[in-house]
Amino acid sequence: MEQKKQNPEPNQKLHDEKIKVAIISIIASAGLTILKLTIGFSSNSLGILSEAFHSGLDVIAAVMTFYAIRIAMRPRDLRYTYGYAKHESLTSLTEIILLFIVAGWVFYEGIRRIFFESIHPEITIFSIGIMLVSIIVDFWRSRALYHVAKKSKSQALEADALHFKADMLTSAIVLAGLLIMLFLNIPNADAYAAIVVAGMIIYTSLGLGRRTLDVLLDKAPKGVYSQIINSISDLEGVIRTHDIRVRQVGPETFVDLHIEVPRTYTNSKAHDVATSVEEKIRKTIPSCDVLVHVDAIEGKNETIMDRVRLVAAETEGIRNVHSTYLSSSAEKEESKNKDLHLYLDVQMDSSLDFRKAHDFVDTFEDKVKQKIPEIKNITTHIETEVDENTPVGTEKPIDQSLLETIRNLALSIETVNECKDIGMISVNEELHITLTIKILTSKNPTLDDVHKITTSVQNLIIKNVGASRVIIHTEPA
């Protein structure tokens, strides 16, 4: 099915916004890292040093995010048919792994200083000031990154925002540890704060790590399966859906599914049903790319005649079948398993060799008996198909006497109330008559009754006027 193309201007604007926020994050992370390293080494504070390494990791993460965003915006090609958006998810996972490594080092250093090596950091106004500045900058960058990440569904930016959020929280904990050591003189408070920092880093990374792995492993988003089922369950023509597959690639969701439609549907109608399914799913799941495979199956309301027509459509040489009816043996009328006799007209190409045409009919009859076991006998009348190149007739003037003759012939049938719009057309040197008759409806005639009336009118006109064909439009009186 043809997919709707997105407007490139909003995408480019969003891309520029992602690039801008990533560059600012690189600058902010680098500035904080330099300041924290300077103050941390000068004061010998493990809490500040751990924060410096954390900020250094933020620099690496921000650079990786910047690279991933540029790659992810590339259009799909023959190598990456689903696009490059998973580069962001891969970058996000790499950043989370780096976070775990830093958390492990900070935890190790904290345990070492608490139990094996006592170090008393020098607490100054600069060490406290840098932590305050860090909290403010991290809060600002985290909000900016989360805003763009939510709007663009970028996991790389979300991971970057997580780095800054974790940095902000851990900076607050380190600041609390420094203040406790300064005012309460509790030894190793700085190291305890560093251990808490490590725990916070791991905790905040686990959620995003799980979501990133879900995307990389093509886990379907939560609840999307039931959303798809509910959105198309009431669509006309959809008997059942199955083999639904969903994968998330960046901001876009890809949905593949099979739908079952009655096999009596034409290709055009089945295509319309599939298009309706696509449109329903797109309304339910924004930014969705849908691929629908149509399975034609036997419907519960399928009749024997439907099955006969299906066999005809699949048989070489058979153009059409009509005038079909069935009969059953009088001896078996009371039996549940009746042996049926099928009668029908078969239209074939007039240029076919008779033997070849007969072979096609034999093949058709064998298929019918095989697929519809209750049909034991078949009587087939072969007809030639009307020329596919529809002839163009010439309308002829009709004199008053012929017009009155045709009208009187039509009105001679008891239930015909009016005759109008009489015309005469010459088609390949043959005379065709067209007219409209109004039929009385006081006795509530069925379509079969009306067909018999029009046939009577046709026969009368052909017999008395000499027309080759009579086309009658009927209306209720």
Coordinates of C-alpha atoms in Angstrom, one line a residue:
M1 CA 0.0 0.0 0.0
E2 CA 1.2 3.5 -0.8
Q3 CA 2.5 5.4 2.3
K4 CA 1.8 9.0 2.9
K5 CA 4.9 11.2 2.8
Q6 CA 5.6 13.4 5.7
N7 CA 6.1 17.1 5.2
P8 CA 9.9 17.6 5.1
E9 CA 9.8 21.2 6.6
P10 CA 8.7 20.2 10.1
N11 CA 11.2 17.3 10.1
Q12 CA 14.0 19.6 9.2
K13 CA 13.0 22.1 11.9
L14 CA 12.9 19.4 14.5
H15 CA 16.3 18.1 13.3
D16 CA 17.8 21.6 13.6
E17 CA 16.4 21.8 17.1
K18 CA 17.9 18.4 18.1
I19 CA 21.3 19.4 16.7
K20 CA 21.2 22.8 18.6
V21 CA 20.3 21.2 21.9
A22 CA 23.0 18.6 21.5
I23 CA 25.8 21.1 20.8
I24 CA 24.8 23.2 23.8
S25 CA 24.9 20.1 25.9
I26 CA 28.5 19.4 24.8
I27 CA 29.6 22.9 25.8
A28 CA 27.8 22.8 29.1
S29 CA 29.2 19.3 30.0
A30 CA 32.8 20.3 29.1
G31 CA 32.7 23.4 31.2
L32 CA 31.3 21.6 34.2
T33 CA 33.9 18.8 33.9
I34 CA 36.8 21.2 33.8
L35 CA 35.6 23.2 36.9
K36 CA 34.8 20.0 38.9
L37 CA 38.2 18.4 38.1
T38 CA 40.0 21.6 39.2
I39 CA 38.1 21.9 42.5
G40 CA 38.0 18.2 43.2
F41 CA 41.8 17.7 42.9
S42 CA 42.6 20.8 44.8
S43 CA 40.2 19.9 47.7
N44 CA 40.8 16.1 47.5
S45 CA 37.0 15.5 47.6
L46 CA 35.9 12.1 46.3
G47 CA 32.4 13.4 45.9
I48 CA 33.4 16.3 43.7
L49 CA 35.9 14.0 41.8
S50 CA 33.2 11.5 41.2
E51 CA 31.0 14.3 39.9
A52 CA 33.8 15.4 37.6
F53 CA 34.1 12.0 36.1
H54 CA 30.3 11.9 35.8
S55 CA 30.4 15.2 33.9
G56 CA 33.3 13.9 31.8
L57 CA 31.1 11.0 30.8
D58 CA 28.4 13.6 30.0
V59 CA 30.8 15.2 27.5
I60 CA 31.4 11.8 25.8
A61 CA 27.7 11.1 25.9
A62 CA 26.8 14.5 24.4
V63 CA 29.3 14.0 21.6
M64 CA 27.9 10.5 20.9
T65 CA 24.4 11.9 20.9
F66 CA 25.4 14.6 18.4
Y67 CA 26.8 12.0 16.1
A68 CA 23.8 9.7 16.5
I69 CA 21.3 12.4 15.7
R70 CA 23.1 13.3 12.5
I71 CA 23.2 9.7 11.4
A72 CA 19.6 9.0 12.4
M73 CA 18.2 11.8 10.2
R74 CA 19.5 10.1 7.0
P75 CA 16.7 8.9 4.7
R76 CA 16.1 5.2 4.2
D77 CA 18.2 3.4 1.6
L78 CA 18.8 -0.1 0.2
R79 CA 21.2 -0.9 3.1
Y80 CA 19.0 0.4 5.9
T81 CA 15.4 -0.2 4.6
Y82 CA 13.9 0.9 8.0
G83 CA 16.1 4.0 8.3
Y84 CA 19.0 4.9 10.6
A85 CA 17.0 5.8 13.7
K86 CA 18.2 2.8 15.7
H87 CA 21.7 4.4 15.8
E88 CA 20.2 6.7 18.5
S89 CA 19.1 3.6 20.5
L90 CA 22.5 2.0 20.1
T91 CA 24.1 5.3 21.3
S92 CA 21.7 5.4 24.2
L93 CA 22.7 1.9 25.3
T94 CA 26.4 2.7 25.0
E95 CA 25.9 5.8 27.2
I96 CA 24.1 3.7 29.8
I97 CA 27.0 1.1 29.9
L98 CA 29.4 4.0 30.5
L99 CA 27.2 5.2 33.3
F100 CA 27.4 1.7 34.9
I101 CA 31.2 1.7 34.6
V102 CA 31.5 5.1 36.3
A103 CA 29.1 4.1 39.0
G104 CA 31.2 1.0 39.7
W105 CA 34.4 3.1 40.0
V106 CA 32.7 5.6 42.3
F107 CA 31.3 2.8 44.5
Y108 CA 34.7 1.2 44.7
E109 CA 36.5 4.4 45.7
G110 CA 33.8 5.1 48.3
I111 CA 34.2 1.7 50.0
R112 CA 38.0 2.0 49.9
R113 CA 38.0 5.4 51.6
I114 CA 35.5 4.4 54.2
F115 CA 37.1 1.1 55.3
F116 CA 40.8 1.2 54.1
E117 CA 42.1 4.7 53.5
S118 CA 40.9 7.7 55.5
I119 CA 41.1 10.9 53.4
H120 CA 39.9 14.3 54.7
P121 CA 38.9 16.6 51.9
E122 CA 39.4 20.3 52.1
I123 CA 36.0 22.1 52.0
T124 CA 36.1 25.6 50.6
I125 CA 33.6 28.1 49.3
F126 CA 34.8 27.1 45.8
S127 CA 33.9 23.4 46.3
I128 CA 30.4 24.3 47.5
G129 CA 30.0 27.0 44.8
I130 CA 30.9 24.6 41.9
M131 CA 28.3 22.1 43.2
L132 CA 25.6 24.8 43.2
V133 CA 26.5 25.9 39.7
S134 CA 26.5 22.3 38.6
I135 CA 22.9 21.8 40.0
I136 CA 21.6 24.9 38.2
V137 CA 23.3 24.0 34.8
D138 CA 22.2 20.4 35.0
F139 CA 18.6 21.3 35.8
W140 CA 18.5 23.7 32.8
R141 CA 20.1 21.2 30.3
S142 CA 18.0 18.3 31.6
R143 CA 14.7 20.1 31.0
A144 CA 15.8 21.3 27.6
L145 CA 16.9 17.9 26.5
Y146 CA 13.8 16.1 27.8
H147 CA 11.6 18.6 26.0
V148 CA 13.2 18.0 22.6
A149 CA 13.5 14.2 23.3
K150 CA 9.8 13.9 24.0
K151 CA 8.8 15.9 20.9
S152 CA 11.2 13.9 18.6
K153 CA 11.0 10.5 20.4
S154 CA 14.8 10.5 20.5
Q155 CA 16.3 7.9 22.9
A156 CA 19.8 9.4 22.4
L157 CA 18.6 12.8 23.6
E158 CA 16.6 11.1 26.4
A159 CA 19.8 9.3 27.5
D160 CA 21.6 12.7 27.4
A161 CA 18.9 14.2 29.5
L162 CA 19.2 11.3 32.0
H163 CA 22.9 12.1 32.3
F164 CA 22.2 15.7 33.3
K165 CA 19.3 14.7 35.6
A166 CA 21.5 12.1 37.3
D167 CA 24.3 14.8 37.5
M168 CA 21.9 17.2 39.1
L169 CA 20.7 14.7 41.7
T170 CA 24.1 13.4 42.5
S171 CA 25.5 17.0 42.8
A172 CA 22.9 17.7 45.4
I173 CA 23.9 14.6 47.3
V174 CA 27.6 15.5 47.2
L175 CA 26.8 19.1 48.3
A176 CA 24.9 17.6 51.2
G177 CA 27.9 15.4 52.1
L178 CA 30.2 18.4 52.0
L179 CA 27.9 20.5 54.2
I180 CA 27.6 17.7 56.7
M181 CA 31.3 17.3 57.0
L182 CA 31.7 21.1 57.3
F183 CA 29.1 21.7 60.0
L184 CA 28.7 18.4 61.7
N185 CA 32.3 17.1 61.3
I186 CA 31.1 13.6 60.4
P187 CA 34.1 11.7 58.9
N188 CA 33.8 10.1 55.5
A189 CA 30.4 11.8 54.8
D190 CA 31.9 12.7 51.4
A191 CA 32.6 9.0 50.7
Y192 CA 29.1 8.0 51.8
A193 CA 27.7 10.6 49.5
A194 CA 29.8 9.2 46.7
I195 CA 28.3 5.7 47.2
V196 CA 24.8 7.2 47.2
V197 CA 25.8 8.9 43.9
A198 CA 26.8 5.6 42.4
G199 CA 23.4 4.1 43.5
M200 CA 21.5 7.0 42.0
I201 CA 23.4 6.6 38.7
I202 CA 22.5 2.9 38.4
Y203 CA 18.9 3.4 39.4
T204 CA 18.2 6.2 37.0
S205 CA 19.9 4.3 34.1
L206 CA 18.0 1.0 34.5
G207 CA 14.6 2.4 33.2
L208 CA 16.1 3.9 30.1
G209 CA 18.3 0.9 29.6
R210 CA 15.3 -1.4 29.6
R211 CA 13.4 0.8 27.1
T212 CA 16.5 1.0 24.9
L213 CA 16.9 -2.8 24.8
D214 CA 13.2 -3.1 24.0
V215 CA 13.6 -1.0 20.9
L216 CA 16.8 -2.8 19.8
L217 CA 15.2 -6.2 20.3
D218 CA 12.0 -5.1 18.5
K219 CA 9.8 -5.5 21.5
A220 CA 6.3 -4.2 20.7
P221 CA 5.3 -1.1 22.6
K222 CA 3.1 -1.8 25.6
G223 CA -0.6 -1.9 24.7
V224 CA -0.2 -1.4 21.0
Y225 CA -1.3 -4.9 20.0
S226 CA -4.7 -4.4 21.7
Q227 CA -5.0 -0.9 20.2
I228 CA -4.6 -2.3 16.7
I229 CA -7.1 -5.1 17.3
N230 CA -9.7 -2.7 18.7
S231 CA -9.3 -0.1 16.0
I232 CA -10.0 -2.5 13.1
S233 CA -12.3 -5.1 14.7
D234 CA -15.5 -3.3 13.5
L235 CA -14.4 -2.7 10.0
E236 CA -16.6 -4.1 7.3
G237 CA -15.0 -6.9 5.3
V238 CA -12.4 -7.9 8.0
I239 CA -13.1 -11.4 9.2
R240 CA -10.0 -11.8 11.3
T241 CA -6.6 -10.4 11.8
H242 CA -3.4 -12.4 12.6
D243 CA 0.4 -12.3 12.5
I244 CA 0.5 -8.7 13.8
R245 CA 4.1 -7.5 14.1
V246 CA 5.1 -4.2 15.6
R247 CA 8.6 -2.6 15.9
Q248 CA 9.7 0.8 17.0
V249 CA 12.4 2.6 15.0
G250 CA 13.1 6.0 16.4
P251 CA 10.0 8.1 16.4
E252 CA 8.3 5.8 13.8
T253 CA 6.3 2.6 14.5
F254 CA 6.2 -0.1 11.9
V255 CA 3.2 -2.4 11.8
D256 CA 2.8 -5.5 9.7
L257 CA -0.3 -7.6 9.8
H258 CA -2.5 -10.1 7.9
I259 CA -6.2 -9.6 7.5
E260 CA -8.7 -12.1 6.3
V261 CA -11.4 -11.0 3.8
P262 CA -14.1 -13.1 2.0
R263 CA -12.6 -14.7 -1.1
T264 CA -15.7 -13.6 -3.1
Y265 CA -14.4 -10.0 -2.9
T266 CA -12.9 -8.5 -6.1
N267 CA -9.2 -7.4 -5.9
S268 CA -10.4 -3.8 -5.9
K269 CA -12.7 -4.3 -3.0
A270 CA -10.1 -6.2 -1.0
H271 CA -7.7 -3.4 -1.7
D272 CA -10.2 -0.9 -0.3
V273 CA -10.6 -2.9 2.9
A274 CA -6.8 -3.0 3.3
T275 CA -6.6 0.8 2.8
S276 CA -9.3 1.3 5.5
V277 CA -7.3 -0.9 7.9
E278 CA -4.2 1.2 7.2
E279 CA -6.0 4.5 7.8
K280 CA -7.6 3.2 11.0
I281 CA -4.3 2.1 12.4
R282 CA -2.6 5.4 11.5
K283 CA -5.3 7.3 13.3
T284 CA -4.8 5.1 16.4
I285 CA -0.9 5.1 16.3
P286 CA 0.7 8.4 15.2
S287 CA 3.8 8.3 13.0
C288 CA 3.0 4.8 11.9
D289 CA 4.0 2.9 8.8
V290 CA 1.5 0.1 8.0
L291 CA 1.9 -2.9 5.7
V292 CA -1.3 -5.0 5.2
H293 CA -1.2 -8.5 3.7
V294 CA -4.7 -9.7 2.5
D295 CA -5.7 -13.3 2.9
A296 CA -8.8 -14.4 0.9
I297 CA -10.7 -17.1 2.8
E298 CA -14.0 -18.9 2.6
G299 CA -16.7 -16.8 4.2
K300 CA -19.5 -18.2 6.4
N301 CA -22.1 -16.8 4.0
E302 CA -20.5 -18.2 0.9
T303 CA -23.0 -20.0 -1.4
I304 CA -22.5 -22.9 -3.8
M305 CA -22.9 -20.4 -6.7
D306 CA -20.2 -18.2 -5.2
R307 CA -17.9 -21.2 -5.1
V308 CA -18.8 -22.1 -8.7
R309 CA -17.9 -18.6 -9.9
L310 CA -14.6 -18.7 -8.0
V311 CA -13.7 -21.9 -9.7
A312 CA -14.6 -20.3 -13.1
A313 CA -12.4 -17.3 -12.3
E314 CA -9.4 -19.6 -11.6
T315 CA -9.9 -21.7 -14.7
E316 CA -8.0 -20.9 -18.0
G317 CA -10.3 -20.1 -20.9
I318 CA -13.4 -19.4 -18.9
R319 CA -14.4 -15.7 -19.2
N320 CA -17.7 -15.8 -17.3
V321 CA -20.5 -18.0 -16.1
H322 CA -24.2 -17.1 -15.8
S323 CA -27.7 -18.5 -15.8
T324 CA -26.7 -21.0 -13.1
Y325 CA -29.2 -23.2 -11.2
L326 CA -29.3 -26.5 -9.4
S327 CA -31.5 -29.6 -9.3
S328 CA -31.5 -32.6 -7.1
S329 CA -32.7 -36.2 -7.6
A330 CA -36.3 -36.7 -6.7
E331 CA -35.4 -39.9 -4.8
K332 CA -33.0 -38.0 -2.5
E333 CA -35.1 -34.9 -1.8
E334 CA -35.6 -36.2 1.8
S335 CA -31.9 -37.0 2.3
K336 CA -29.5 -34.5 4.0
N337 CA -26.7 -35.4 1.5
K338 CA -28.4 -34.6 -1.8
D339 CA -26.6 -35.2 -5.1
L340 CA -26.9 -31.9 -7.0
H341 CA -26.9 -31.3 -10.8
L342 CA -25.5 -28.0 -11.9
Y343 CA -26.7 -26.2 -15.0
L344 CA -24.9 -23.1 -16.3
D345 CA -23.9 -21.1 -19.3
V346 CA -20.1 -20.6 -19.9
Q347 CA -18.7 -17.7 -21.9
M348 CA -15.5 -18.3 -23.8
D349 CA -13.4 -16.5 -26.5
S350 CA -15.1 -16.9 -29.9
S351 CA -11.8 -17.5 -31.6
L352 CA -11.0 -20.7 -29.6
D353 CA -10.7 -24.0 -31.3
F354 CA -13.7 -26.2 -30.4
R355 CA -11.6 -29.1 -29.0
K356 CA -9.6 -26.7 -26.9
A357 CA -12.7 -25.0 -25.6
H358 CA -14.2 -28.4 -24.7
D359 CA -11.0 -29.3 -22.9
F360 CA -11.2 -26.0 -20.9
V361 CA -14.8 -26.9 -20.0
D362 CA -13.9 -30.4 -18.9
T363 CA -11.2 -29.0 -16.6
F364 CA -13.6 -26.5 -15.2
E365 CA -16.2 -29.2 -14.5
D366 CA -13.6 -31.5 -12.8
K367 CA -12.5 -28.6 -10.6
V368 CA -16.1 -27.9 -9.6
K369 CA -16.8 -31.5 -8.7
Q370 CA -13.5 -31.7 -6.7
K371 CA -14.1 -28.5 -4.7
I372 CA -17.9 -28.9 -4.3
P373 CA -18.4 -32.6 -3.7
E374 CA -22.2 -32.3 -3.5
I375 CA -22.3 -31.5 -7.2
K376 CA -22.3 -34.8 -9.0
N377 CA -23.4 -33.8 -12.5
I378 CA -22.8 -30.7 -14.6
T379 CA -24.5 -29.6 -17.8
T380 CA -22.6 -26.8 -19.5
H381 CA -23.8 -24.6 -22.4
I382 CA -20.9 -22.9 -24.2
E383 CA -21.4 -19.3 -25.3
T384 CA -19.1 -16.9 -27.1
E385 CA -18.2 -13.8 -25.2
V386 CA -19.3 -10.4 -26.4
D387 CA -16.4 -8.6 -28.2
E388 CA -14.4 -6.7 -25.6
N389 CA -14.0 -3.8 -28.0
T390 CA -17.4 -2.2 -27.3
P391 CA -18.9 -1.1 -30.6
V392 CA -20.2 2.5 -30.9
G393 CA -23.7 2.7 -32.3
T394 CA -25.4 5.5 -34.2
E395 CA -28.7 6.9 -32.9
K396 CA -31.3 7.0 -35.6
P397 CA -34.5 9.1 -35.8
I398 CA -37.6 7.1 -35.2
D399 CA -40.9 7.9 -37.1
Q400 CA -44.1 8.4 -35.3
S401 CA -45.8 5.2 -36.5
L402 CA -42.9 2.9 -35.3
L403 CA -42.9 4.8 -32.0
E404 CA -46.6 4.2 -31.5
T405 CA -46.2 0.6 -32.5
I406 CA -43.5 0.0 -29.8
R407 CA -45.5 1.9 -27.2
N408 CA -48.7 -0.1 -27.9
L409 CA -46.7 -3.4 -27.8
A410 CA -45.3 -2.5 -24.4
L411 CA -48.7 -1.3 -23.0
S412 CA -50.3 -4.6 -24.2
I413 CA -48.7 -6.3 -21.2
E414 CA -51.2 -6.0 -18.3
T415 CA -48.9 -4.6 -15.6
V416 CA -47.1 -2.1 -17.8
N417 CA -48.5 1.3 -16.9
E418 CA -46.4 3.6 -19.1
C419 CA -43.8 3.5 -21.9
K420 CA -41.4 6.4 -22.6
D421 CA -37.9 7.4 -23.8
I422 CA -38.1 5.2 -26.9
G423 CA -34.9 5.3 -29.0
M424 CA -33.5 3.5 -32.0
I425 CA -29.7 2.7 -32.4
S426 CA -27.9 1.2 -35.3
V427 CA -25.0 -1.1 -34.1
N428 CA -23.0 -3.0 -36.7
E429 CA -26.0 -2.8 -39.1
E430 CA -28.3 -4.2 -36.4
L431 CA -31.3 -2.5 -35.0
H432 CA -31.4 -1.9 -31.2
I433 CA -34.4 -0.5 -29.4
T434 CA -34.2 1.2 -26.0
L435 CA -37.1 2.2 -23.9
T436 CA -38.3 2.8 -20.3
I437 CA -41.5 1.2 -18.9
K438 CA -43.2 1.8 -15.6
I439 CA -44.7 -1.3 -13.8
L440 CA -47.6 -1.3 -11.5
T441 CA -46.6 -2.2 -7.9
S442 CA -50.0 -2.8 -6.4
K443 CA -49.3 -6.5 -6.2
N444 CA -45.7 -6.0 -4.8
P445 CA -43.9 -7.8 -7.7
T446 CA -40.5 -9.3 -7.0
L447 CA -37.5 -8.8 -9.2
D448 CA -38.2 -12.2 -10.8
D449 CA -41.7 -11.0 -11.7
V450 CA -40.3 -7.8 -13.2
H451 CA -37.8 -9.8 -15.2
K452 CA -40.6 -11.9 -16.7
I453 CA -42.5 -8.8 -17.7
T454 CA -39.5 -7.2 -19.4
T455 CA -38.8 -10.4 -21.2
S456 CA -42.4 -10.5 -22.5
V457 CA -42.0 -6.9 -23.8
Q458 CA -38.7 -7.7 -25.4
N459 CA -40.0 -10.7 -27.2
L460 CA -43.0 -8.8 -28.5
I461 CA -40.9 -6.0 -29.9
I462 CA -38.3 -8.3 -31.5
K463 CA -41.1 -10.3 -33.1
N464 CA -43.2 -7.4 -34.5
V465 CA -40.5 -4.8 -35.2
G466 CA -37.6 -6.9 -36.2
A467 CA -35.1 -5.5 -33.7
S468 CA -32.0 -7.5 -32.9
R469 CA -31.8 -6.4 -29.4
V470 CA -34.2 -4.6 -27.0
I471 CA -32.9 -2.9 -23.9
I472 CA -35.5 -2.0 -21.3
H473 CA -35.2 0.2 -18.2
T474 CA -37.8 -0.5 -15.6
E475 CA -39.3 1.9 -13.0
P476 CA -42.1 1.5 -10.4
A477 CA -45.3 3.2 -11.4

